[in-house]
XYZ file of C-alpha atoms in Angstrom:
663
model
C -15.330 -62.041 -42.372
C -12.153 -62.135 -44.508
C -11.383 -60.710 -47.932
C -8.730 -61.432 -50.495
C -6.497 -58.875 -52.176
C -9.133 -58.127 -54.813
C -11.713 -57.411 -52.115
C -13.597 -60.585 -53.097
C -14.976 -62.942 -50.496
C -12.772 -65.944 -49.820
C -13.969 -69.336 -50.843
C -13.188 -70.525 -47.340
C -16.087 -68.562 -45.917
C -19.318 -70.576 -45.596
C -22.168 -69.653 -47.895
C -24.479 -68.681 -45.018
C -21.815 -66.361 -43.602
C -21.255 -64.755 -46.999
C -24.958 -64.072 -47.284
C -25.051 -62.460 -43.848
C -22.068 -60.295 -44.703
C -23.634 -59.201 -47.926
C -26.822 -58.269 -46.020
C -24.880 -56.288 -43.431
C -22.975 -54.387 -46.110
C -26.205 -53.659 -47.930
C -27.790 -52.295 -44.720
C -24.772 -50.098 -44.014
C -24.758 -48.783 -47.541
C -28.456 -47.987 -47.234
C -27.927 -46.208 -43.836
C -25.045 -44.084 -45.130
C -27.068 -43.235 -48.211
C -29.809 -41.800 -45.999
C -29.644 -37.943 -46.166
C -30.363 -37.541 -42.440
C -27.517 -39.886 -41.558
C -25.231 -37.987 -43.861
C -26.306 -34.733 -42.216
C -25.557 -36.105 -38.762
C -22.185 -37.314 -39.969
C -21.397 -33.931 -41.475
C -22.530 -32.186 -38.280
C -20.399 -34.444 -36.138
C -17.522 -33.813 -38.503
C -18.050 -30.021 -38.292
C -18.312 -30.155 -34.530
C -15.080 -32.095 -34.354
C -13.350 -29.549 -36.591
C -14.774 -26.682 -34.523
C -13.581 -28.358 -31.352
C -10.097 -28.688 -32.784
C -10.019 -25.075 -33.974
C -11.265 -23.820 -30.591
C -8.128 -25.165 -28.948
C -5.281 -22.712 -29.166
C -2.555 -25.340 -28.896
C -1.486 -26.950 -32.210
C -3.124 -30.377 -32.746
C -2.669 -32.830 -35.629
C -3.422 -36.472 -36.412
C -1.150 -38.649 -38.570
C -1.125 -42.170 -39.916
C 1.558 -44.825 -39.499
C 3.641 -43.151 -42.228
C 3.554 -39.872 -40.250
C 1.366 -38.197 -42.905
C -1.090 -35.695 -41.472
C -4.710 -36.728 -41.849
C -6.253 -33.894 -39.842
C -5.071 -30.724 -38.024
C -6.529 -27.676 -36.330
C -5.978 -24.133 -37.496
C -3.401 -23.461 -34.774
C -1.147 -26.170 -36.229
C -1.491 -24.881 -39.792
C -0.708 -21.337 -38.640
C 2.330 -22.519 -36.711
C 3.567 -24.549 -39.679
C 2.917 -21.652 -42.054
C 0.968 -23.930 -44.416
C -2.665 -23.433 -45.558
C -5.032 -25.831 -43.816
C -5.995 -27.513 -47.101
C -2.343 -28.273 -47.908
C -1.508 -29.817 -44.554
C -3.254 -33.141 -45.125
C -1.159 -35.792 -46.786
C 2.251 -34.357 -45.984
C 4.597 -35.779 -43.324
C 4.388 -33.626 -40.226
C 8.181 -33.464 -39.815
C 8.441 -31.619 -43.146
C 6.078 -28.877 -41.886
C 6.289 -28.562 -38.121
C 8.530 -29.247 -36.454
C 10.946 -29.353 -39.376
C 13.090 -32.421 -38.685
C 15.060 -35.003 -40.706
C 12.505 -37.614 -39.690
C 9.794 -38.483 -37.170
C 10.189 -37.623 -33.523
C 12.003 -40.554 -31.850
C 9.410 -41.202 -29.176
C 6.635 -40.798 -31.722
C 8.199 -43.358 -34.029
C 8.562 -45.861 -31.204
C 4.989 -45.217 -30.085
C 3.747 -45.838 -33.637
C 5.128 -49.323 -33.369
C 4.232 -50.095 -29.763
C 1.269 -47.805 -28.983
C 0.776 -45.769 -25.819
C 1.465 -42.142 -24.920
C 4.692 -40.252 -25.472
C 6.047 -36.883 -24.415
C 9.177 -35.282 -25.788
C 10.585 -31.793 -26.051
C 11.281 -30.230 -29.421
C 13.880 -27.462 -29.531
C 13.615 -25.183 -32.566
C 16.454 -23.210 -34.077
C 14.752 -19.905 -33.222
C 14.936 -20.773 -29.505
C 11.349 -21.878 -28.992
C 10.667 -25.094 -27.133
C 7.563 -27.243 -27.638
C 6.341 -30.253 -25.689
C 4.921 -32.875 -28.019
C 2.347 -35.009 -26.211
C 1.158 -37.832 -28.501
C -1.298 -40.671 -28.085
C -1.177 -43.694 -30.412
C -4.435 -45.537 -31.171
C -4.096 -49.182 -32.298
C -6.747 -51.248 -34.128
C -8.018 -54.573 -32.732
C -5.311 -56.434 -34.576
C -2.608 -54.400 -32.834
C -1.722 -52.383 -35.881
C -1.261 -48.633 -35.700
C -4.450 -46.802 -36.657
C -3.571 -43.153 -36.019
C -1.725 -40.863 -33.582
C -2.988 -37.652 -31.976
C -0.384 -34.947 -31.266
C -0.849 -31.851 -29.092
C 2.016 -29.353 -29.204
C 2.456 -27.140 -26.131
C 4.620 -24.048 -26.355
C 6.671 -24.344 -23.149
C 9.254 -21.716 -24.073
C 8.117 -19.277 -21.389
C 8.004 -22.017 -18.782
C 11.496 -23.182 -19.622
C 12.819 -19.654 -19.573
C 11.316 -19.071 -16.159
C 12.690 -22.317 -14.818
C 16.101 -21.106 -15.919
C 15.381 -17.696 -14.412
C 14.558 -19.386 -11.117
C 17.825 -21.271 -11.182
C 19.698 -18.073 -11.901
C 17.955 -16.208 -9.068
C 15.936 -13.861 -11.307
C 12.976 -11.980 -9.922
C 10.354 -14.307 -8.556
C 7.503 -12.498 -10.177
C 8.693 -13.758 -13.579
C 7.371 -17.160 -12.471
C 3.827 -15.855 -12.876
C 4.207 -15.182 -16.612
C 3.091 -18.222 -18.547
C 4.485 -20.931 -16.298
C 1.051 -22.489 -15.754
C 0.151 -25.855 -17.276
C -2.999 -26.345 -19.335
C -5.574 -29.105 -19.537
C -8.463 -29.536 -21.981
C -12.055 -30.451 -21.236
C -15.093 -31.451 -23.275
C -18.432 -31.411 -21.466
C -21.879 -32.474 -22.617
C -23.913 -29.550 -21.346
C -27.201 -31.427 -21.310
C -25.982 -34.525 -19.436
C -23.122 -32.948 -17.462
C -20.781 -35.752 -18.499
C -17.329 -34.446 -19.245
C -14.047 -35.649 -20.631
C -10.927 -34.045 -19.203
C -7.256 -34.535 -19.874
C -5.170 -36.408 -17.276
C -3.251 -33.187 -16.546
C -6.315 -31.654 -14.930
C -6.591 -34.447 -12.389
C -2.869 -34.180 -11.712
C -3.164 -30.435 -11.120
C -5.752 -31.162 -8.436
C -3.774 -34.012 -6.883
C -6.140 -36.806 -8.016
C -5.384 -40.119 -9.668
C -6.448 -39.586 -13.298
C -7.899 -43.113 -13.472
C -10.566 -42.440 -10.876
C -11.065 -38.694 -11.282
C -14.636 -37.394 -11.441
C -14.514 -34.824 -14.222
C -18.266 -34.213 -14.364
C -19.743 -30.742 -14.564
C -21.517 -31.155 -11.221
C -18.316 -32.170 -9.442
C -16.583 -29.125 -10.906
C -19.385 -26.877 -9.588
C -19.435 -28.536 -6.157
C -15.701 -28.011 -5.664
C -15.703 -24.289 -6.480
C -14.784 -21.893 -3.691
C -18.010 -20.624 -2.071
C -16.991 -17.015 -2.627
C -16.493 -17.638 -6.352
C -19.499 -19.820 -7.182
C -21.963 -17.042 -8.027
C -19.552 -15.236 -10.352
C -18.421 -18.452 -12.059
C -21.988 -19.593 -12.713
C -22.910 -16.167 -14.073
C -20.063 -16.322 -16.614
C -20.887 -19.959 -17.391
C -24.531 -19.163 -18.160
C -23.520 -16.142 -20.237
C -21.138 -18.291 -22.296
C -23.830 -20.928 -22.870
C -26.134 -18.260 -24.234
C -23.659 -16.660 -26.641
C -21.261 -17.465 -29.402
C -18.115 -16.012 -27.870
C -15.619 -17.768 -25.624
C -15.990 -17.107 -21.919
C -13.120 -16.705 -19.448
C -13.166 -16.741 -15.659
C -10.640 -16.931 -12.816
C -11.664 -18.804 -9.689
C -10.532 -21.086 -6.871
C -11.168 -24.809 -6.793
C -10.621 -27.336 -4.015
C -7.810 -29.858 -4.493
C -7.676 -33.467 -3.329
C -5.859 -32.341 -0.176
C -8.558 -29.792 0.673
C -6.481 -26.745 -0.262
C -7.497 -24.199 -2.866
C -5.906 -23.636 -6.250
C -6.482 -20.788 -8.667
C -7.571 -21.663 -12.197
C -8.364 -19.754 -15.347
C -10.911 -21.550 -17.516
C -11.624 -20.559 -21.107
C -14.469 -22.330 -22.901
C -16.943 -21.972 -25.715
C -20.047 -23.733 -26.965
C -19.748 -26.078 -29.941
C -23.000 -27.331 -31.439
C -26.613 -26.481 -30.711
C -29.813 -28.431 -31.244
C -32.855 -27.330 -33.225
C -33.958 -25.123 -30.309
C -30.499 -23.529 -30.211
C -29.758 -25.140 -26.879
C -26.039 -25.733 -26.357
C -24.875 -29.298 -26.733
C -21.220 -29.224 -25.747
C -18.632 -26.886 -24.332
C -14.944 -27.362 -24.864
C -12.022 -25.399 -23.531
C -8.942 -25.278 -21.398
C -8.206 -25.203 -17.660
C -5.009 -23.379 -16.677
C -3.446 -23.592 -13.237
C -2.659 -19.953 -12.374
C -1.971 -20.504 -8.685
C 1.642 -19.350 -8.892
C 0.691 -16.318 -10.937
C -2.197 -15.520 -8.600
C -0.044 -16.016 -5.524
C 2.528 -13.578 -6.890
C -0.185 -11.170 -7.965
C -1.801 -11.193 -4.517
C 1.616 -10.934 -2.876
C 2.375 -7.915 -5.035
C -0.938 -6.318 -4.084
C -0.254 -6.900 -0.390
C 3.293 -5.629 -0.773
C 2.042 -2.506 -2.524
C -0.491 -1.895 0.246
C 2.209 -2.309 2.867
C 4.398 0.166 0.978
C 1.504 2.638 0.985
C 1.110 2.127 4.732
C 4.855 2.684 5.234
C 4.741 5.874 3.154
C 1.667 7.168 4.981
C 3.286 6.273 8.312
C 6.402 8.264 7.430
C 4.167 11.227 6.596
C 2.571 10.943 10.036
C 6.025 10.741 11.631
C 7.081 13.995 9.992
C 4.083 15.989 11.145
C 3.364 14.351 14.513
C 3.515 16.669 17.494
C 2.058 14.368 20.124
C 2.969 10.788 21.040
C -0.603 9.558 21.492
C -1.562 11.157 18.179
C 1.360 9.423 16.451
C 0.485 5.984 17.827
C -3.144 6.301 16.780
C -2.214 7.597 13.328
C 0.200 4.699 12.704
C -2.423 2.109 13.697
C -4.927 3.828 11.410
C -2.684 3.848 8.308
C -1.719 0.200 8.867
C -5.393 -0.767 8.712
C -6.609 1.716 6.092
C -3.605 1.729 3.742
C -2.145 -1.696 4.493
C -5.463 -3.560 4.409
C -4.858 -5.367 7.696
C -7.636 -6.470 10.024
C -6.426 -4.730 13.170
C -3.341 -3.023 14.629
C -2.484 -1.866 18.120
C 0.435 -0.514 20.131
C 1.013 -1.580 23.735
C 3.466 -0.204 26.289
C 5.158 -2.364 28.906
C 3.981 -1.720 32.441
C 6.190 -2.292 35.464
C 3.352 -3.649 37.625
C 3.361 -7.022 39.357
C 1.487 -8.749 36.498
C 3.784 -7.165 33.897
C 0.842 -6.167 31.754
C 1.046 -4.632 28.300
C -1.198 -1.599 28.267
C -2.911 -0.766 24.944
C -2.078 2.829 24.001
C -3.699 2.986 20.538
C -5.583 0.666 18.199
C -7.454 0.712 14.902
C -9.479 -1.791 12.921
C -11.841 -4.594 13.879
C -11.473 -4.991 17.634
C -14.878 -5.254 19.353
C -13.462 -5.708 22.845
C -10.627 -8.049 21.887
C -7.891 -6.099 23.674
C -9.969 -5.514 26.792
C -10.363 -9.265 27.266
C -6.962 -10.382 25.949
C -5.056 -9.584 29.197
C -1.725 -9.761 27.404
C 1.390 -9.823 29.576
C 5.105 -9.592 28.977
C 5.861 -11.882 31.898
C 6.854 -15.540 31.585
C 3.329 -16.855 32.081
C 0.484 -18.237 29.955
C -0.632 -14.763 28.841
C 2.949 -13.733 28.214
C 3.999 -16.578 25.930
C 2.046 -15.330 22.958
C 3.639 -13.356 20.119
C 3.235 -9.940 21.751
C 4.636 -11.067 25.092
C 7.561 -12.899 23.486
C 8.372 -9.859 21.327
C 8.385 -7.690 24.458
C 10.689 -10.044 26.396
C 13.054 -10.993 23.585
C 13.167 -7.793 21.572
C 12.654 -9.936 18.437
C 9.681 -9.924 16.056
C 7.230 -12.819 16.372
C 5.137 -14.084 13.443
C 2.084 -16.351 13.715
C 1.084 -17.465 10.224
C -1.960 -19.517 11.253
C -4.001 -18.588 14.325
C -5.977 -21.813 14.166
C -2.937 -24.092 14.338
C -0.192 -22.294 16.228
C -0.209 -23.411 19.900
C 1.393 -20.123 21.011
C -1.926 -18.293 20.558
C -4.187 -20.909 22.138
C -5.496 -18.556 24.901
C -6.753 -16.100 22.259
C -7.706 -18.479 19.407
C -11.486 -18.471 19.817
C -11.750 -14.715 20.286
C -9.450 -14.141 17.313
C -11.527 -16.454 15.110
C -14.708 -14.556 16.001
C -13.059 -11.360 14.789
C -11.594 -12.837 11.626
C -7.924 -12.844 12.638
C -6.005 -15.418 10.582
C -2.379 -14.414 11.238
C -0.405 -11.851 13.238
C 2.985 -10.231 13.596
C 4.341 -8.621 16.773
C 7.141 -6.071 16.349
C 9.054 -4.688 19.346
C 9.603 -0.921 19.522
C 13.237 -0.535 20.546
C 15.334 2.321 21.905
C 19.000 1.305 22.008
C 18.040 -2.293 22.816
C 15.391 -1.335 25.375
C 11.834 -2.430 24.531
C 9.481 0.547 24.799
C 6.416 -1.307 23.557
C 5.096 -3.649 20.883
C 3.290 -3.017 17.592
C 0.982 -5.978 16.845
C -0.762 -6.383 13.483
C -3.476 -8.902 12.534
C -4.331 -10.122 9.011
C -7.576 -11.739 7.934
C -6.008 -14.686 6.128
C -3.470 -17.284 7.190
C 0.080 -17.133 5.766
C -0.405 -13.411 5.225
C 3.141 -12.287 5.982
C 5.719 -12.907 3.265
C 9.397 -12.128 3.731
C 9.213 -8.848 1.800
C 6.154 -7.725 3.742
C 7.781 -8.628 7.047
C 10.816 -6.544 6.117
C 8.627 -3.508 5.364
C 6.650 -3.890 8.594
C 9.921 -4.238 10.503
C 11.045 -0.963 8.950
C 7.740 0.622 9.940
C 8.158 -0.473 13.562
C 11.682 0.942 13.621
C 10.396 4.225 12.214
C 7.651 4.305 14.845
C 10.142 3.668 17.646
C 12.339 6.464 16.260
C 9.299 8.747 16.166
C 8.429 7.970 19.776
C 11.982 8.646 20.950
C 12.165 11.831 18.872
C 8.893 13.167 20.254
C 9.974 12.440 23.815
C 13.320 14.124 23.206
C 11.561 17.069 21.594
C 9.185 17.348 24.553
C 12.125 17.277 26.953
C 13.883 19.932 24.918
C 10.731 22.019 24.887
C 10.427 21.616 28.639
C 14.012 22.712 29.132
C 13.586 25.561 26.657
C 10.454 26.635 28.480
C 12.327 26.576 31.763
C 15.129 28.622 30.231
C 12.643 31.003 28.673
C 10.820 31.378 31.958
C 14.146 32.007 33.673
C 14.965 34.743 31.145
C 11.562 36.296 31.520
C 11.853 36.195 35.317
C 15.203 37.919 34.938
C 13.605 40.574 32.744
C 10.881 41.129 35.318
C 13.475 41.467 38.081
C 15.460 43.973 36.037
C 12.296 45.981 35.343
C 11.438 46.010 39.037
C 14.939 47.228 39.849
C 14.563 50.126 37.386
C 11.196 51.038 38.881
C 12.792 51.101 42.352
C 15.369 53.667 41.205
C 12.730 55.874 39.544
C 9.609 55.770 41.748
C 7.988 58.623 39.826
C 7.867 56.515 36.662
C 7.142 53.206 38.404
C 4.893 51.097 36.183
C 5.793 53.119 33.064
C 7.718 50.251 31.441
C 4.944 47.727 32.072
C 2.274 50.056 30.682
C 4.410 50.707 27.582
C 4.909 46.951 27.202
C 1.159 46.287 27.426
C 0.329 48.960 24.856
C 3.118 47.869 22.507
C 1.892 44.250 22.644
C -1.668 45.411 21.955
C -0.508 47.453 18.939
C 1.458 44.497 17.557
C -1.558 42.221 17.974
C -3.795 44.788 16.265
C -1.339 44.805 13.350
C -1.636 40.993 13.014
C 1.902 40.091 14.082
C 2.481 36.461 15.190
C 1.971 35.713 18.871
C 5.632 34.798 19.443
C 6.779 38.114 17.956
C 4.220 39.989 20.083
C 5.612 38.266 23.164
C 9.148 39.431 22.319
C 7.903 43.025 21.922
C 6.209 42.832 25.316
C 9.405 41.643 27.002
C 11.450 44.399 25.339
C 8.860 46.941 26.440
C 9.177 45.849 30.053
C 12.904 46.729 30.093
C 13.118 49.369 27.357
C 14.352 51.962 29.917
C 16.864 49.579 31.527
C 19.721 51.970 30.635
C 18.344 54.574 33.083
C 19.880 52.470 35.847
C 23.170 54.274 35.082
C 21.625 57.767 35.338
C 21.866 59.508 38.723
C 18.651 59.181 40.718
C 18.471 62.921 41.378
C 18.148 63.561 37.626
C 15.464 60.912 37.214
C 13.401 62.374 40.050
C 14.141 66.060 39.394
C 10.855 68.000 39.948
C 11.504 70.537 37.213
C 12.531 70.545 33.592
C 15.942 69.092 32.810
C 18.721 71.294 31.466
C 20.667 70.429 28.324
C 23.425 68.528 30.108
C 20.954 66.504 32.146
C 18.913 65.739 29.037
C 22.053 64.585 27.207
C 22.632 62.074 29.997
C 19.046 60.839 29.660
C 19.623 60.300 25.923
C 22.382 57.823 26.732
C 20.007 55.304 28.313
C 19.163 53.324 25.070
C 22.858 52.635 24.478
C 23.388 51.752 28.145
C 20.461 49.338 28.053
C 21.818 47.726 24.885
C 25.271 47.297 26.432
C 23.711 45.462 29.380
C 21.543 43.160 27.236
C 23.636 42.532 24.113
C 25.330 39.374 25.414
C 22.124 37.724 26.598
C 20.893 35.119 24.080
C 17.209 35.996 23.821
C 15.009 34.310 21.172
C 14.133 37.851 19.991
C 16.276 40.942 19.206
C 15.552 42.421 22.627
C 18.811 44.391 22.855
C 18.248 46.007 19.427
C 14.666 46.967 20.341
C 15.939 48.683 23.483
C 18.715 50.440 21.521
C 16.346 51.729 18.804
C 13.193 52.655 20.737
C 13.949 56.424 20.436
C 14.884 56.319 16.734
C 12.586 58.042 14.178
C 11.953 57.415 10.513
C 13.340 60.787 9.404
C 16.631 60.226 11.274
C 15.877 62.800 13.993
C 15.931 60.197 16.764
C 18.773 58.947 18.956
C 21.271 57.497 19.779
C 22.256 56.416 16.207
C 20.053 58.621 14.035
C 18.733 55.636 12.063
C 16.273 56.127 9.215
C 13.403 54.212 7.576
C 13.971 50.470 7.200
C 17.090 50.638 9.357
C 14.770 50.730 12.355
C 13.186 47.514 13.594
C 9.385 47.513 13.354
C 9.327 46.263 16.948
C 11.359 49.302 18.075
C 8.938 51.691 16.288
C 5.978 50.027 18.024
C 7.631 50.487 21.424
C 8.464 54.118 20.486
C 4.812 54.954 19.756
C 3.652 53.243 22.953
C 6.365 55.085 24.916
C 5.211 58.517 23.643
C 1.531 57.837 24.333
C 2.145 56.521 27.855
C 4.644 59.273 28.793
C 2.405 62.139 27.633
C -0.678 60.622 29.271
C 0.989 60.186 32.679
C 2.192 62.615 35.363
C 5.880 63.377 35.700
C 7.790 65.071 38.551
C 8.286 68.167 36.398
C 4.741 68.347 34.921
C 1.189 67.075 35.128
C -0.099 64.504 32.625
C -1.121 66.033 29.288
C -3.921 63.567 28.656
C -4.656 60.867 26.066
C -6.008 63.216 23.399
C -2.795 65.243 23.391
C -0.747 62.033 23.198
C -2.732 60.685 20.242
C -2.528 64.056 18.524
C 1.251 63.991 18.955
C 1.748 60.599 17.344
C -0.696 61.640 14.626
C 1.587 64.542 13.748
C 4.506 62.106 13.503
C 2.573 59.586 11.349
C 4.764 58.623 8.409
C 7.446 61.106 9.505
C 8.654 59.872 12.873
C 6.685 56.626 13.125
C 5.355 54.076 10.596
C 1.800 54.952 9.568
C 0.472 51.438 10.236
C 1.787 51.569 13.824
C 0.143 54.944 14.525
C -3.129 53.817 12.932
C -3.232 50.641 15.019
C -2.574 52.595 18.207
C -5.327 55.125 17.456
C -7.814 52.310 16.660
C -7.063 50.688 19.986
C -8.045 53.790 21.930
C -10.742 55.245 19.665
C -12.492 52.065 18.537
C -11.391 49.098 20.669
C -11.677 50.724 24.102
C -8.074 50.122 25.145
C -6.999 51.716 28.423
C -3.934 51.597 30.673
C -4.207 49.318 33.681
């Protein structure tokens, strides 16, 4: 049907056709006049407006003169113009503010199709204008739909990548977006071509239905996704969920989907859901990498703590395997040492995590054979780390693939433990997922293996030093015993006196709560406390009657003589000073230096008390023993005057309460 300029029917149209046209127009007028039809039209119009406003990206529609006929709220907000004032104005006067239409848009208005062009604003923001031109049947422009994407962050990160900025910046906003509109009741959906492209599909043949979306969800995410989906259908708020979806190649991509219900029927059942899919794979990859890196850092820190406090090699190995699994989140870790047997086996020394007999049946070797060409064997032979990123595909682990799969091992790294180029053993770590070891994580695990090797070498060196120190200490103590025996040989009447004094002095020190090492030093000093008597004539030592003043003055020289003999021997304890001071008294009445109070070593005072008690209790050539009671009474008189009170009290408790007796 044709019309002239005055909207009158042309005379060239047959009468019958004019009548039919008039009938059709009358029917349409009647249908549009129907209130229910008007309500449906208004509802559809409201739903369309709601759908536009639900999309966060600016959207507007313009005619062939570039005047806006419809926009969403995001566009009005971006343009800084009230929604009611947007319609009718050229878009290039509002947003983006330009001298005229966008070049590609203007060409598309004439030719139709889809255009994309970047718009750079003076404030530094960058938008991607994606426009679709709709032509009428006669080929004339009907209207154009514009969606404006803010790609500023993406562009900045692309530049940051070129400039070598931190890789984690790539996760901030670099993801692309794609819209969807799904009929909830039928499951039929409309999706933008970008969504198919994100998944690696041809947009022309892509199945964007709701059921296909559900079927391609990762099995581990399906329950959570459907729970959020159902919750969103039942409410009025937008729902958001992160999940994995299968791509055309069979891999998995991470998406964030935000959607909300638009329109409900009389029973309040949802009619449609619209929203946006965002590919967050890069962001998620960086996020997961950061989590793994943080866990590895925690394992490294915990391992260093174990290194500091380890006292035993086996304990250290087990502790390191444990922190790798517990702090690092790995599936299993073990340390093996190279054996020099014919089969060149690698003997497991420690392991932690999910093993269930794996190592017992692995029969790993460091020889050039089938069981030695895996990562652990190669690391042992070459002294270089070996990484297997996919246990199911790497031929190097074929002999162990099935057993590894049963235990959930997806990847592994083998790190040699080196001592000046020599391989001591291998630290092997298994992860649950493939491609688990990034470059940063490998560097941290390499550092951990180097720390472990250092710890092993240090412990072995420390053990050797302890062994040598023990030998030296034993040699010193044997020397002390020999010296004591020599003194006893020169003074047969007091034979055993030094040993009994040493035993009592050690018992007193223990009763006082002194550390075991300090008690041991006191015992050794007690054994040779009378060493200086070796310079006193034997006839004086064995004289059967009381000594005269001159003879006694010679006896009083023996502490100094003993000190002079011992002073150049490097004991771990002040043995020489104990011997020198064992006849000193708190009030300064002792000899040979007349020391007072704190000038006297506590160890020397302990030996002094033990010396008095033993000497008075035992027989001497010039007198019979006076007995224990007299000895205890004597030290009691000197309590706090000659001897420290706590030493006297401990000695008395030993005899009166603890049943101590001389052997």
